[in-house]
Tab-separated table of C-alpha atoms and ligand atoms in Angstrom:
chain	number	residue	atom	x	y	z
A	1	MET	CA	-47.958	-4.742	1.267
A	2	ALA	CA	-44.533	-6.200	1.044
A	3	ASP	CA	-41.550	-3.873	1.782
A	4	SER	CA	-40.063	-2.288	-1.278
A	5	LEU	CA	-36.641	-3.232	-2.646
A	6	ALA	CA	-35.285	0.139	-1.366
A	7	GLU	CA	-36.718	-0.430	2.195
A	8	ARG	CA	-35.303	-3.859	2.354
A	9	LEU	CA	-31.891	-2.707	1.153
A	10	LEU	CA	-31.847	0.237	3.644
A	11	ALA	CA	-32.614	-2.339	6.380
A	12	GLY	CA	-29.437	-4.252	5.428
A	13	ASP	CA	-31.055	-7.206	3.596
A	14	LYS	CA	-28.280	-8.926	1.741
A	15	ARG	CA	-30.586	-10.303	-0.993
A	16	ALA	CA	-32.060	-6.988	-1.671
A	17	LEU	CA	-28.490	-5.563	-2.031
A	18	ALA	CA	-27.615	-8.269	-4.433
A	19	ARG	CA	-30.685	-7.714	-6.459
A	20	GLY	CA	-30.044	-3.857	-6.457
A	21	ILE	CA	-26.444	-4.427	-7.727
A	22	SER	CA	-27.712	-6.710	-10.513
A	23	LEU	CA	-30.086	-4.051	-11.605
A	24	VAL	CA	-27.351	-1.395	-11.636
A	25	GLU	CA	-25.051	-3.772	-13.413
A	26	ASP	CA	-27.638	-4.531	-16.101
A	27	ASP	CA	-28.141	-0.768	-16.548
A	28	ASP	CA	-31.737	-1.373	-15.728
A	29	PRO	CA	-33.697	1.878	-15.191
A	30	GLU	CA	-34.983	0.234	-11.952
A	31	GLY	CA	-31.303	0.274	-10.739
A	32	TRP	CA	-30.983	4.010	-11.282
A	33	ALA	CA	-34.379	4.562	-9.596
A	34	LEU	CA	-33.186	2.455	-6.569
A	35	VAL	CA	-30.034	4.530	-6.211
A	36	LYS	CA	-32.053	7.648	-6.497
A	37	GLU	CA	-34.329	6.534	-3.694
A	38	VAL	CA	-31.510	5.483	-1.289
A	39	TYR	CA	-29.011	8.187	-2.135
A	40	PRO	CA	-29.883	10.630	0.737
A	41	ARG	CA	-28.952	7.791	3.023
A	42	THR	CA	-25.408	7.366	1.653
A	43	GLY	CA	-22.193	8.934	2.546
A	44	LYS	CA	-21.643	7.246	5.843
A	45	ALA	CA	-19.287	4.334	4.729
A	46	ALA	CA	-15.561	4.669	4.735
A	47	VAL	CA	-14.702	3.775	1.177
A	48	VAL	CA	-11.206	2.354	0.715
A	49	GLY	CA	-9.755	1.609	-2.757
A	50	PHE	CA	-7.008	-1.007	-3.242
A	51	THR	CA	-4.948	-0.977	-6.325
A	52	GLY	CA	-1.812	-2.606	-7.476
A	53	PRO	CA	-0.467	-5.098	-9.886
A	54	PRO	CA	-2.062	-8.575	-10.273
A	55	GLY	CA	-0.720	-10.966	-7.729
A	56	ALA	CA	0.469	-8.369	-5.300
A	57	GLY	CA	-1.969	-9.763	-2.663
A	58	LYS	CA	-4.821	-7.278	-2.804
A	59	SER	CA	-7.563	-9.838	-2.383
A	60	THR	CA	-5.577	-11.644	0.428
A	61	LEU	CA	-5.031	-8.388	2.168
A	62	ILE	CA	-8.715	-7.468	1.921
A	63	GLY	CA	-9.620	-10.863	3.264
A	64	ALA	CA	-7.325	-10.228	6.259
A	65	LEU	CA	-8.664	-6.714	6.739
A	66	ILE	CA	-12.301	-8.076	6.677
A	67	ARG	CA	-11.417	-10.445	9.602
A	68	HIS	CA	-9.890	-7.416	11.373
A	69	GLN	CA	-12.896	-5.068	10.929
A	70	ARG	CA	-15.358	-7.858	11.745
A	71	ALA	CA	-13.506	-8.343	15.074
A	72	LEU	CA	-14.437	-4.698	15.712
A	73	ASP	CA	-18.041	-5.471	14.665
A	74	ARG	CA	-17.939	-3.404	11.607
A	75	GLN	CA	-20.083	-4.401	8.586
A	76	VAL	CA	-17.946	-4.711	5.482
A	77	ALA	CA	-18.630	-4.863	1.727
A	78	VAL	CA	-16.199	-5.660	-0.970
A	79	LEU	CA	-16.525	-4.798	-4.664
A	80	SER	CA	-13.745	-6.503	-6.578
A	81	ILE	CA	-13.076	-5.367	-10.266
A	82	ASP	CA	-10.420	-7.974	-10.800
A	83	PRO	CA	-10.943	-10.576	-13.557
A	84	SER	CA	-8.747	-13.031	-11.631
A	85	SER	CA	-10.477	-12.419	-8.248
A	86	PRO	CA	-10.964	-15.172	-5.845
A	87	PHE	CA	-13.956	-13.368	-4.653
A	88	ARG	CA	-15.836	-14.358	-7.767
A	89	GLY	CA	-17.904	-17.027	-5.881
A	90	GLY	CA	-17.704	-20.329	-7.698
A	91	ALA	CA	-14.719	-22.511	-7.089
A	92	LEU	CA	-12.229	-21.274	-4.467
A	93	LEU	CA	-9.009	-23.174	-4.789
A	94	GLY	CA	-6.047	-23.897	-2.598
A	95	ASP	CA	-4.925	-21.063	-0.394
A	96	ARG	CA	-7.777	-19.032	-1.594
A	97	ILE	CA	-10.292	-21.221	0.296
A	98	ARG	CA	-9.885	-19.226	3.407
A	99	LEU	CA	-11.650	-16.265	1.967
A	100	SER	CA	-14.812	-18.376	1.554
A	101	GLU	CA	-15.287	-18.030	5.341
A	102	HIS	CA	-16.475	-14.604	4.760
A	103	PHE	CA	-19.227	-15.711	2.311
A	104	LEU	CA	-21.016	-17.291	5.247
A	105	ASP	CA	-20.764	-14.235	7.486
A	106	PRO	CA	-23.911	-12.151	7.421
A	107	GLY	CA	-21.906	-8.926	8.334
A	108	VAL	CA	-19.907	-9.250	5.076
A	109	PHE	CA	-21.094	-8.703	1.459
A	110	ILE	CA	-18.791	-9.565	-1.313
A	111	ARG	CA	-19.362	-8.952	-4.988
A	112	SER	CA	-17.254	-8.968	-8.068
A	113	MET	CA	-17.719	-7.241	-11.314
A	114	ALA	CA	-16.268	-8.027	-14.720
A	115	THR	CA	-15.024	-5.581	-17.218
A	116	ARG	CA	-17.739	-4.757	-19.747
A	117	GLY	CA	-17.851	-4.639	-23.507
A	118	ALA	CA	-17.721	-1.786	-25.806
A	119	LEU	CA	-20.509	0.255	-24.165
A	120	GLY	CA	-18.375	0.653	-21.159
A	121	GLY	CA	-20.029	2.005	-18.031
A	122	LEU	CA	-18.042	-0.139	-15.719
A	123	ALA	CA	-16.880	2.744	-13.586
A	124	GLU	CA	-20.433	4.095	-13.328
A	125	ALA	CA	-21.864	0.653	-12.369
A	126	ALA	CA	-19.098	0.125	-9.761
A	127	LEU	CA	-19.763	3.545	-8.250
A	128	GLN	CA	-23.548	2.955	-8.130
A	129	THR	CA	-22.769	-0.433	-6.485
A	130	ALA	CA	-20.638	1.284	-3.877
A	131	LEU	CA	-23.516	3.756	-3.087
A	132	LEU	CA	-25.968	0.750	-2.683
A	133	MET	CA	-23.465	-0.903	-0.249
A	134	ASP	CA	-23.167	2.349	1.647
A	135	ALA	CA	-26.969	2.599	1.879
A	136	ALA	CA	-27.278	-0.892	3.053
A	137	GLY	CA	-25.341	0.177	6.138
A	138	LYS	CA	-21.959	-1.151	5.473
A	139	ASP	CA	-19.312	0.647	7.618
A	140	ASP	CA	-16.484	-0.161	5.340
A	141	VAL	CA	-16.639	-0.542	1.549
A	142	PHE	CA	-13.453	-1.996	0.044
A	143	LEU	CA	-13.010	-1.574	-3.770
A	144	GLU	CA	-10.416	-3.754	-5.403
A	145	THR	CA	-9.028	-2.999	-8.840
A	146	VAL	CA	-5.998	-3.906	-10.819
A	147	GLY	CA	-4.517	-0.512	-11.506
A	148	VAL	CA	-4.640	-0.722	-15.342
A	149	GLY	CA	-7.585	0.507	-17.507
A	150	GLN	CA	-9.085	3.933	-17.223
A	151	ALA	CA	-12.298	2.444	-15.714
A	152	GLU	CA	-10.386	1.026	-12.885
A	153	VAL	CA	-8.563	4.338	-12.194
A	154	ASP	CA	-11.927	6.107	-12.279
A	155	VAL	CA	-13.332	3.743	-9.645
A	156	ILE	CA	-10.366	4.066	-7.373
A	157	ASP	CA	-10.564	7.902	-7.645
A	158	HIS	CA	-13.828	7.727	-5.787
A	159	ALA	CA	-12.370	6.183	-2.667
A	160	ASP	CA	-11.886	8.241	0.526
A	161	SER	CA	-8.588	6.502	0.942
A	162	VAL	CA	-6.498	4.784	-1.681
A	163	VAL	CA	-4.071	1.895	-0.888
A	164	LEU	CA	-1.384	0.990	-3.325
A	165	VAL	CA	-0.307	-2.656	-2.782
A	166	LEU	CA	3.188	-3.523	-4.051
A	167	ILE	CA	5.555	-6.378	-3.756
A	168	PRO	CA	9.405	-6.481	-3.228
A	169	GLY	CA	11.282	-6.353	-6.362
A	170	SER	CA	8.655	-4.709	-8.610
A	171	GLY	CA	10.845	-1.996	-10.176
A	172	ASP	CA	8.133	-1.220	-12.758
A	173	SER	CA	5.885	0.144	-10.046
A	174	ILE	CA	8.649	2.338	-8.682
A	175	GLN	CA	9.291	3.642	-12.215
A	176	ALA	CA	5.468	4.267	-12.651
A	177	LEU	CA	5.288	6.198	-9.404
A	178	LYS	CA	8.439	8.143	-10.188
A	179	ALA	CA	7.143	9.091	-13.682
A	180	GLY	CA	3.833	10.112	-12.370
A	181	VAL	CA	2.004	7.456	-14.420
A	182	MET	CA	0.758	6.135	-11.100
A	183	GLU	CA	-0.710	8.633	-8.777
A	184	ILE	CA	0.691	8.897	-5.269
A	185	PRO	CA	-1.810	7.015	-3.046
A	186	ASP	CA	-2.682	7.697	0.564
A	187	VAL	CA	-1.068	4.498	1.958
A	188	ILE	CA	1.525	2.238	0.341
A	189	VAL	CA	1.573	-1.420	1.374
A	190	VAL	CA	4.659	-3.619	0.649
A	191	ASN	CA	3.097	-7.049	0.841
A	192	LYS	CA	4.891	-10.327	0.925
A	193	ALA	CA	7.301	-8.799	3.361
A	194	ASP	CA	8.740	-12.182	3.984
A	195	HIS	CA	10.742	-11.477	0.778
A	196	PRO	CA	14.427	-10.570	1.224
A	197	LEU	CA	14.149	-7.539	-0.888
A	198	THR	CA	11.382	-5.924	1.268
A	199	ASP	CA	13.557	-3.320	2.875
A	200	THR	CA	15.225	-2.301	-0.318
A	201	MET	CA	11.804	-1.855	-1.840
A	202	VAL	CA	10.737	0.333	1.183
A	203	ARG	CA	13.801	2.398	0.765
A	204	GLU	CA	13.145	2.954	-3.022
A	205	ILE	CA	9.573	3.967	-2.289
A	206	ARG	CA	10.681	6.418	0.356
A	207	GLY	CA	12.998	7.786	-2.269
A	208	VAL	CA	10.159	8.349	-4.712
A	209	LEU	CA	7.965	9.820	-1.972
A	210	SER	CA	10.589	12.372	-0.858
A	211	LEU	CA	10.601	13.769	-4.444
A	212	ALA	CA	6.839	14.053	-4.702
A	213	PRO	CA	5.101	17.150	-3.262
A	214	GLN	CA	3.578	16.179	0.111
A	215	HIS	CA	0.850	18.415	1.417
A	216	GLY	CA	0.131	17.639	4.966
A	217	TRP	CA	-0.571	13.945	5.000
A	218	ARG	CA	2.702	11.958	4.984
A	219	VAL	CA	2.161	8.738	3.026
A	220	PRO	CA	2.930	5.790	5.335
A	221	ILE	CA	4.522	2.596	3.995
A	222	VAL	CA	3.199	-0.469	5.681
A	223	LYS	CA	4.902	-3.911	5.446
A	224	THR	CA	2.441	-6.815	5.456
A	225	GLU	CA	2.315	-10.524	5.037
A	226	ALA	CA	-1.331	-10.694	4.057
A	227	ALA	CA	-1.379	-14.473	3.814
A	228	ARG	CA	-0.495	-14.609	7.597
A	229	GLY	CA	-2.272	-11.615	8.691
A	230	GLU	CA	0.970	-9.790	9.524
A	231	GLY	CA	0.959	-6.002	9.534
A	232	VAL	CA	-2.834	-5.925	8.906
A	233	GLU	CA	-3.384	-4.337	12.337
A	234	GLU	CA	-1.001	-1.464	11.424
A	235	LEU	CA	-2.667	-1.098	7.972
A	236	ALA	CA	-6.023	-0.710	9.594
A	237	ALA	CA	-4.662	1.874	12.098
A	238	LYS	CA	-3.074	3.833	9.150
A	239	LEU	CA	-6.539	3.712	7.285
A	240	ALA	CA	-8.291	4.995	10.369
A	241	GLU	CA	-5.612	7.684	10.810
A	242	HIS	CA	-5.963	8.785	7.230
A	243	ARG	CA	-9.772	8.869	7.582
A	244	ALA	CA	-9.501	11.015	10.661
A	245	TYR	CA	-7.020	13.304	8.934
A	246	VAL	CA	-9.212	13.964	5.952
A	247	GLU	CA	-12.199	14.571	8.131
A	248	ALA	CA	-10.417	16.868	10.298
A	249	GLU	CA	-8.748	18.911	7.480
A	250	GLY	CA	-12.104	19.193	5.628
A	251	THR	CA	-10.461	17.485	2.671
A	252	LEU	CA	-12.889	14.614	2.817
A	253	SER	CA	-15.799	16.757	1.780
A	254	GLU	CA	-13.565	18.469	-0.739
A	255	ARG	CA	-12.427	15.079	-2.123
A	256	ARG	CA	-15.991	13.824	-2.252
A	257	ARG	CA	-17.229	16.965	-4.031
A	258	ARG	CA	-14.589	16.482	-6.692
A	259	ASN	CA	-15.424	12.867	-6.966
A	260	LEU	CA	-19.044	13.393	-7.196
A	261	LEU	CA	-18.602	15.991	-9.929
A	262	SER	CA	-16.555	13.658	-11.946
A	263	GLU	CA	-19.250	10.972	-11.385
A	264	VAL	CA	-21.932	13.350	-12.653
A	265	LEU	CA	-19.761	14.192	-15.768
A	266	GLY	CA	-19.018	10.394	-16.168
A	267	ILE	CA	-22.695	9.405	-16.385
A	268	ALA	CA	-23.542	12.387	-18.559
A	269	THR	CA	-20.718	11.529	-20.956
A	270	MET	CA	-21.701	7.953	-21.026
A	271	ARG	CA	-25.314	8.805	-21.915
A	272	MET	CA	-24.319	11.424	-24.443
A	273	ARG	CA	-22.014	8.896	-26.123
A	274	ARG	CA	-24.703	6.203	-26.226
A	275	ALA	CA	-27.289	8.728	-27.647
A	276	LEU	CA	-24.724	9.851	-30.263
A	277	GLU	CA	-23.979	6.207	-31.184
A	278	ALA	CA	-27.685	5.500	-31.480
A	279	SER	CA	-28.224	8.355	-33.752
A	280	LEU	CA	-25.144	7.498	-35.820
A	281	GLU	CA	-26.674	4.098	-36.504
A	282	GLN	CA	-30.097	5.372	-37.501
A	283	ASP	CA	-29.284	8.633	-39.320
A	284	PRO	CA	-28.496	8.254	-42.997
A	285	GLU	CA	-27.086	11.774	-43.106
A	286	ILE	CA	-24.560	10.936	-40.495
A	287	GLN	CA	-23.661	7.760	-42.547
A	288	GLU	CA	-23.102	10.054	-45.481
A	289	LEU	CA	-20.995	12.376	-43.366
A	290	LEU	CA	-18.801	9.410	-42.389
A	291	ASP	CA	-18.480	8.315	-46.063
A	292	GLU	CA	-17.100	11.799	-46.701
A	293	VAL	CA	-14.513	11.384	-44.005
A	294	VAL	CA	-13.555	7.974	-45.400
A	295	ALA	CA	-13.301	9.485	-48.864
A	296	ARG	CA	-10.957	12.279	-47.316
A	297	ARG	CA	-13.290	15.016	-48.500
A	298	LEU	CA	-14.179	15.986	-44.940
A	299	ASP	CA	-11.913	15.922	-41.906
A	300	PRO	CA	-12.881	14.166	-38.651
A	301	SER	CA	-13.105	17.361	-36.650
A	302	SER	CA	-15.471	18.990	-39.142
A	303	ALA	CA	-17.548	15.836	-39.229
A	304	ALA	CA	-17.806	15.835	-35.374
A	305	THR	CA	-19.062	19.469	-35.354
A	306	ALA	CA	-21.621	18.463	-37.934
A	307	VAL	CA	-22.642	15.391	-35.912
A	308	LEU	CA	-23.038	17.489	-32.754
A	309	ALA	CA	-25.119	20.175	-34.564
A	310	ARG	CA	-27.425	17.497	-35.870
A	311	SER	CA	-27.870	15.826	-32.521
A	312	GLU	CA	-28.581	19.145	-30.883
A	313	SER	CA	-31.230	20.040	-33.488
A	314	ALA	CA	-32.690	16.604	-33.039
A	315	HIS	CA	-33.125	17.291	-29.413
A	316	ASN	CA	-34.409	20.836	-29.709
A	317	PRO	CA	-36.371	20.760	-32.986
B	1	GDP	N1	4.570	-15.310	0.333
B	1	GDP	C1	3.436	-14.617	0.388
B	1	GDP	N2	2.446	-14.832	-0.481
B	1	GDP	C2	1.312	-14.079	-0.488
B	1	GDP	C3	1.205	-13.032	0.533
B	1	GDP	N3	0.018	-12.413	0.389
B	1	GDP	C4	-0.591	-12.997	-0.730
B	1	GDP	N4	0.100	-14.065	-1.162
B	1	GDP	C5	-0.159	-14.941	-2.242
B	1	GDP	O1	-0.011	-14.259	-3.493
B	1	GDP	C6	-0.925	-14.774	-4.436
B	1	GDP	C7	-1.812	-13.579	-5.045
B	1	GDP	O2	-2.580	-13.045	-4.067
B	1	GDP	P1	-3.918	-12.267	-4.411
B	1	GDP	O3	-4.417	-11.721	-3.129
B	1	GDP	O4	-4.821	-13.094	-5.225
B	1	GDP	O5	-3.366	-11.063	-5.202
B	1	GDP	P2	-4.158	-9.893	-6.122
B	1	GDP	O6	-4.135	-10.376	-7.484
B	1	GDP	O7	-3.322	-8.684	-5.827
B	1	GDP	O8	-5.539	-9.858	-5.577
B	1	GDP	C8	-1.823	-15.809	-3.646
B	1	GDP	O9	-1.317	-17.140	-4.012
B	1	GDP	C9	-1.635	-15.413	-2.248
B	1	GDP	O10	-1.738	-16.529	-1.396
B	1	GDP	C10	2.264	-12.868	1.487
B	1	GDP	O11	2.295	-11.876	2.344
B	1	GDP	N5	3.348	-13.655	1.277
B	2	MG	MG1	-7.377	-9.975	-6.473
């Protein structure tokens, strides 16, 4: 009998991994079953999230880091949740062409995922994908997101280490950090360090960091020129340091526990919402409730209470 999809995936077969991710992305029950089967074999990969404004150089930086990690013979997987990602297969133009070298390397697996429609589930699909990459034996899993939507934030929250990539002169990012809109990451990169405002930017970031409560780990600021591979060595070293730090402090397991709880809640919430939406469509009494809300005879909160009571009685008749 031929090996099962799970067996091939666990053996590191690229096509099995690609197939598994497609199943997960399509919300196919086979995808969830696959994750269930391989889950006990996950937890080994170092998961690093990269976030930051579009054009900051996240993809280029990941490309350079892949080269660095491959030289150490580490297996790498990338999941890019960036609509403008040059990792999207297809045409790779201009200076992006150099990323295509990695598509031919059997030790590198690159996948991108587009933002979904109304049903959501992007964060869940992305996290299941990261688990499959981990199970397939990747040593490093890099997640790339543009730090905007909630789904992207949810994804990045699941990384063991978070890298914020900024560029000189982006005062918006400084303000966002200062105001706490953007969470303090584990490592900050100032990319495009060939820019004359680089050192000013580094000083401004230091200023913000000095105001934020720092418990133990001191957030390093690394200057890079991703396009030329400058500073990538130092970034890799800081990431390894951070990983060693969270492992030694026991905060890695703490962080993972918190992340996994939010994943369980995320999946449960998504399913509840889908079930509620389905019942909303089919149930004439819920339609009537809504009519009452529209007519201002019933307030939304009371309607929600009634909807929940109905769905509960439908599940436990
Ligand atoms: N001058 C300069 N340009 C860079 C550097 N790193 C990346 N870029 C360019 O910035 C543009 C955006 O890079 P990309 O990696 O796609 O950014 P992302 O949107 O954050 O993923 C591309 O044209 C890169 O070639 C750098 O260190 N210096
Ligand atoms: Mg990108």
